[in-house]
XYZ file of C-alpha atoms in Angstrom:
342
model
C -10.653 -69.894 60.824
C -13.003 -72.815 61.898
C -14.556 -70.435 64.325
C -15.019 -67.591 62.241
C -17.333 -70.150 59.645
C -19.457 -71.434 62.401
C -20.164 -67.545 63.337
C -21.143 -66.983 60.053
C -23.304 -69.929 59.660
C -24.803 -69.365 62.783
C -25.725 -65.486 61.695
C -27.064 -67.043 58.480
C -29.166 -69.496 60.550
C -30.730 -66.307 62.353
C -31.365 -64.566 59.678
C -33.370 -67.128 57.388
C -35.781 -67.352 61.613
C -37.402 -64.578 60.745
C -38.623 -65.058 57.248
C -39.415 -68.787 57.731
C -41.788 -67.662 60.823
C -43.628 -64.719 58.708
C -45.491 -66.730 56.442
C -46.872 -68.871 59.598
C -47.652 -65.691 61.771
C -49.109 -64.073 57.996
C -51.201 -67.487 58.166
C -52.752 -67.243 61.904
C -53.485 -63.879 61.150
C -55.768 -64.990 58.358
C -57.421 -68.026 60.417
C -57.939 -65.539 63.441
C -60.225 -63.637 60.715
C -62.604 -66.837 60.699
C -63.329 -67.031 64.137
C -67.085 -68.121 64.646
C -67.661 -65.236 66.748
C -66.306 -62.455 63.848
C -69.632 -60.659 63.461
C -68.877 -60.922 59.356
C -70.819 -59.540 56.385
C -70.180 -62.816 54.784
C -72.597 -64.320 57.584
C -75.805 -62.586 57.097
C -78.833 -62.527 59.602
C -80.566 -59.913 57.872
C -82.052 -58.582 54.212
C -79.400 -55.836 54.141
C -76.099 -57.827 54.634
C -77.935 -60.875 52.502
C -77.914 -58.741 49.395
C -73.546 -57.519 49.891
C -73.264 -60.873 50.359
C -74.891 -61.652 47.290
C -72.644 -59.400 45.828
C -69.779 -60.243 47.228
C -69.408 -63.720 45.790
C -70.751 -63.004 42.570
C -67.592 -60.875 42.654
C -65.052 -63.248 44.174
C -66.003 -66.293 41.805
C -66.240 -63.742 38.993
C -61.995 -63.151 39.657
C -61.806 -66.801 40.470
C -62.917 -67.914 36.629
C -60.605 -64.785 35.118
C -57.620 -65.621 37.631
C -58.203 -69.400 36.548
C -58.591 -68.291 32.965
C -55.182 -66.055 32.922
C -53.421 -69.041 34.750
C -54.011 -71.328 32.001
C -53.373 -69.481 29.233
C -49.803 -68.561 30.987
C -49.275 -72.138 31.384
C -50.332 -73.244 27.752
C -47.842 -70.262 26.858
C -44.871 -71.465 28.561
C -45.470 -75.424 27.489
C -45.701 -74.626 23.983
C -43.826 -71.805 23.667
C -41.247 -73.486 21.329
C -43.682 -75.570 19.155
C -44.227 -75.209 15.912
C -47.872 -74.137 15.459
C -48.883 -71.586 13.380
C -51.369 -68.906 14.221
C -53.593 -68.110 11.136
C -54.189 -64.283 10.286
C -56.740 -62.814 12.271
C -56.839 -65.274 15.218
C -55.150 -63.209 17.191
C -57.569 -59.799 16.587
C -60.651 -62.004 16.878
C -59.357 -63.529 20.158
C -58.530 -60.380 21.402
C -62.194 -58.795 20.600
C -63.267 -61.425 21.805
C -61.399 -62.579 25.588
C -60.383 -58.671 25.956
C -63.152 -56.723 25.197
C -66.389 -58.458 24.224
C -66.506 -60.874 27.016
C -65.498 -57.931 29.771
C -68.069 -55.346 28.584
C -70.786 -57.584 29.223
C -69.621 -58.872 32.551
C -69.501 -55.383 33.507
C -72.689 -54.588 32.764
C -74.006 -57.366 34.494
C -72.182 -56.556 37.349
C -73.324 -53.106 37.725
C -76.974 -53.806 36.793
C -76.431 -56.172 39.868
C -75.218 -53.345 42.168
C -77.878 -51.051 41.248
C -80.373 -53.623 41.838
C -78.783 -54.160 45.596
C -78.666 -50.365 45.652
C -81.704 -49.576 45.490
C -83.036 -52.283 47.770
C -80.862 -51.209 50.191
C -82.261 -47.317 49.558
C -85.963 -48.353 49.947
C -86.193 -47.702 53.807
C -89.337 -48.863 55.786
C -92.701 -47.906 56.170
C -94.118 -44.926 57.864
C -95.666 -46.843 60.601
C -91.798 -49.146 61.242
C -90.880 -48.612 64.469
C -88.221 -45.745 64.957
C -84.885 -45.915 67.006
C -82.701 -42.758 67.903
C -78.675 -43.338 67.973
C -76.042 -40.708 69.093
C -73.160 -41.458 68.276
C -70.339 -39.441 71.162
C -67.035 -40.071 72.251
C -67.020 -43.125 72.607
C -70.410 -44.478 73.172
C -73.979 -45.018 71.290
C -77.037 -43.504 73.079
C -80.504 -44.983 71.722
C -84.005 -43.629 72.685
C -87.308 -44.406 71.283
C -89.676 -41.853 70.578
C -92.632 -43.855 72.304
C -90.310 -44.148 75.664
C -89.018 -41.795 78.035
C -85.605 -43.355 78.860
C -82.799 -43.758 77.067
C -79.925 -46.786 77.031
C -76.609 -47.078 75.995
C -74.311 -49.231 73.476
C -77.857 -51.550 73.040
C -80.413 -51.492 70.292
C -83.329 -53.564 70.612
C -85.399 -54.533 67.343
C -88.001 -57.208 66.992
C -87.291 -59.527 64.571
C -88.694 -59.709 61.242
C -89.499 -56.210 61.146
C -88.032 -53.113 59.389
C -86.316 -50.633 61.494
C -85.783 -47.108 61.401
C -82.589 -45.805 62.553
C -82.126 -42.221 62.861
C -78.697 -41.317 63.161
C -76.828 -38.227 64.311
C -73.223 -37.065 66.273
C -73.180 -35.044 69.234
C -69.441 -34.461 67.928
C -67.232 -35.908 65.375
C -67.407 -37.990 62.452
C -68.709 -41.706 63.187
C -69.975 -44.524 61.400
C -72.566 -46.513 62.476
C -72.268 -50.408 60.775
C -73.618 -53.955 61.902
C -72.097 -56.134 59.488
C -74.658 -59.020 59.849
C -77.479 -56.897 59.721
C -76.696 -54.130 57.387
C -73.707 -52.046 55.398
C -72.273 -49.012 57.121
C -73.819 -45.632 57.436
C -72.105 -42.662 58.014
C -72.733 -39.717 61.055
C -72.084 -36.149 60.109
C -72.416 -33.319 61.907
C -75.602 -31.230 61.843
C -77.074 -34.303 59.978
C -79.413 -36.836 60.408
C -78.926 -39.943 58.313
C -81.439 -42.520 58.469
C -80.851 -46.035 57.627
C -82.666 -49.255 58.886
C -82.810 -52.467 60.381
C -83.908 -55.962 60.104
C -83.083 -59.413 61.803
C -84.554 -62.591 60.529
C -84.009 -64.580 63.039
C -83.227 -63.504 67.142
C -80.260 -63.520 68.571
C -77.340 -60.418 69.365
C -75.566 -58.843 66.380
C -72.337 -56.773 67.277
C -72.115 -52.964 65.449
C -69.167 -50.833 65.378
C -68.401 -47.580 65.009
C -66.519 -48.314 61.400
C -65.156 -44.599 61.515
C -62.284 -42.917 62.982
C -62.944 -41.040 65.466
C -60.542 -40.832 68.135
C -58.180 -42.415 70.857
C -61.219 -44.887 71.648
C -62.308 -45.961 68.073
C -62.346 -49.069 69.303
C -63.628 -49.508 71.821
C -66.746 -47.944 70.478
C -68.898 -50.618 70.156
C -72.733 -51.676 70.253
C -75.510 -54.626 70.252
C -78.289 -55.474 68.367
C -80.398 -57.733 70.152
C -83.433 -58.748 67.674
C -85.919 -60.110 70.410
C -89.614 -61.639 69.547
C -92.384 -58.953 69.326
C -93.452 -59.985 73.032
C -89.963 -59.421 74.333
C -89.394 -56.615 72.322
C -92.870 -54.831 73.920
C -91.982 -56.145 77.399
C -88.315 -54.722 77.308
C -89.474 -51.325 75.464
C -92.257 -50.767 78.670
C -89.383 -51.259 80.995
C -87.505 -48.337 79.501
C -90.006 -45.905 80.016
C -90.957 -46.859 83.482
C -88.857 -45.735 86.820
C -86.079 -47.651 87.008
C -86.146 -50.664 89.803
C -86.544 -49.600 93.459
C -83.496 -50.935 95.930
C -84.510 -54.171 97.538
C -82.196 -54.704 99.705
C -80.051 -52.241 102.910
C -76.698 -52.799 100.407
C -78.737 -51.096 97.675
C -80.774 -48.543 99.570
C -77.297 -47.245 100.384
C -75.923 -47.424 97.654
C -78.865 -45.760 95.711
C -78.214 -42.937 98.354
C -74.646 -43.177 97.556
C -75.288 -42.391 93.963
C -77.955 -39.991 93.929
C -76.091 -37.723 96.682
C -72.511 -37.924 95.257
C -70.758 -36.969 92.021
C -72.589 -39.484 89.794
C -75.817 -37.593 89.670
C -74.196 -34.993 87.981
C -73.428 -36.681 84.634
C -75.863 -39.575 84.794
C -79.673 -40.327 85.256
C -81.834 -42.771 87.437
C -85.102 -42.771 86.189
C -87.213 -42.314 89.189
C -84.476 -41.067 91.217
C -82.938 -37.864 92.007
C -79.930 -38.401 89.247
C -81.214 -36.338 86.347
C -77.524 -35.952 84.645
C -77.106 -35.265 80.490
C -73.848 -36.047 80.321
C -73.106 -39.657 80.666
C -75.517 -42.747 79.693
C -79.013 -43.436 81.393
C -77.759 -46.045 84.003
C -81.427 -47.218 84.702
C -80.764 -50.439 83.139
C -77.305 -50.610 83.735
C -77.190 -54.058 85.580
C -78.706 -56.108 81.992
C -76.021 -53.898 79.538
C -73.651 -56.502 77.704
C -70.818 -54.503 78.874
C -68.965 -51.199 80.302
C -67.357 -49.109 78.458
C -69.532 -49.727 74.876
C -67.300 -53.333 74.448
C -64.255 -52.283 76.393
C -64.689 -54.811 79.067
C -67.375 -56.936 80.553
C -69.853 -55.935 83.143
C -69.874 -57.541 85.560
C -69.115 -56.845 89.371
C -64.832 -56.354 89.499
C -64.986 -54.293 86.227
C -68.205 -52.251 87.362
C -65.490 -51.447 90.690
C -62.549 -50.638 88.506
C -64.711 -48.726 86.035
C -65.973 -46.601 89.411
C -62.811 -46.003 91.120
C -60.997 -44.641 88.005
C -62.090 -45.471 84.467
C -59.256 -43.616 82.627
C -57.422 -47.020 83.462
C -59.616 -48.968 81.625
C -60.475 -47.002 78.844
C -57.862 -43.749 78.746
C -59.547 -40.758 77.583
C -63.230 -41.600 78.010
C -64.795 -38.254 79.600
C -65.290 -39.804 83.166
C -62.907 -38.425 85.583
C -61.957 -40.821 88.519
C -64.601 -41.262 91.360
C -64.118 -39.854 94.821
C -65.953 -42.756 96.317
C -64.996 -43.857 99.707
C -64.091 -47.620 99.488
C -66.652 -48.353 102.375
C -69.218 -47.386 100.007
C -68.377 -49.163 96.798
C -69.422 -52.273 97.312
C -73.426 -50.849 98.146
C -72.559 -48.401 94.901
C -72.068 -51.680 92.767
C -74.666 -53.650 94.096
C -77.255 -50.892 93.605
C -76.060 -50.590 89.794
C -75.998 -54.172 89.294
C -79.945 -54.353 90.258
C -80.964 -52.059 87.906
C -82.299 -54.311 85.217
């Protein structure tokens, strides 16, 4: 009998443990979202995100005031529910009219007016002479071109600080959504249409963007970086994008270039100034300086680059690049060449 009771007691304790763990896990998940590295619209670095941030906090504090008022009225009703206080005729109707109709109406009209003001400000694009960036969404990476440059880059957008930059958006396949939380709201990419938005960064830095529309298996690995830099630094970067890629300087880099141009890589990728002129995959003319491999899938270092070349499907399953038949003896040279392209 005693054994049965102990067994039931242990079983009950085991059932209570998950219930105690769930609130703890929920709290940890909430804290994880407070990381300073998280690209949050509540940490604005641009004019557009600042508008959204202001509207969010306005709605938040209105909600806090309403919640406190409701809780206070509930507490008052619970404490004085058996009191002998008499309510004069007309008081309930006056209270409901003012607190339940008039005040909410004023709040809603004010919030609606602020929303219209911010919507008009977000819709006002840059002037005709503004810098233009053309961004095309692919499964699953971003192609970035500048009309004044012959080259292209991938998953990285450079802009000058303090200037509004027009962004023309297209999709090459399915629906995508262009979003830089710290700079601007989302803009959907719709097949057959050219959408426009704009970016403006108040200070230099790197701001992570993300596809915000589920677009397939690797939707989560379709990130990009907006790099805001001084006008002089931006002009120098744009000049490099318009020039041939860096020529090999070592024997290993020369062998790597030969392996790239003569192998299967050149069928899909291009490198300015070489015989590689493929248009299926990203332009690799400056791949060595990019922040990541596979649109945020892995860091851009020699080890991950080698794994990506050999079989990118183990890194980002479902992407359009098949395993490459690169000889193991030539792989280090190919890695050295690609990492030299900055």
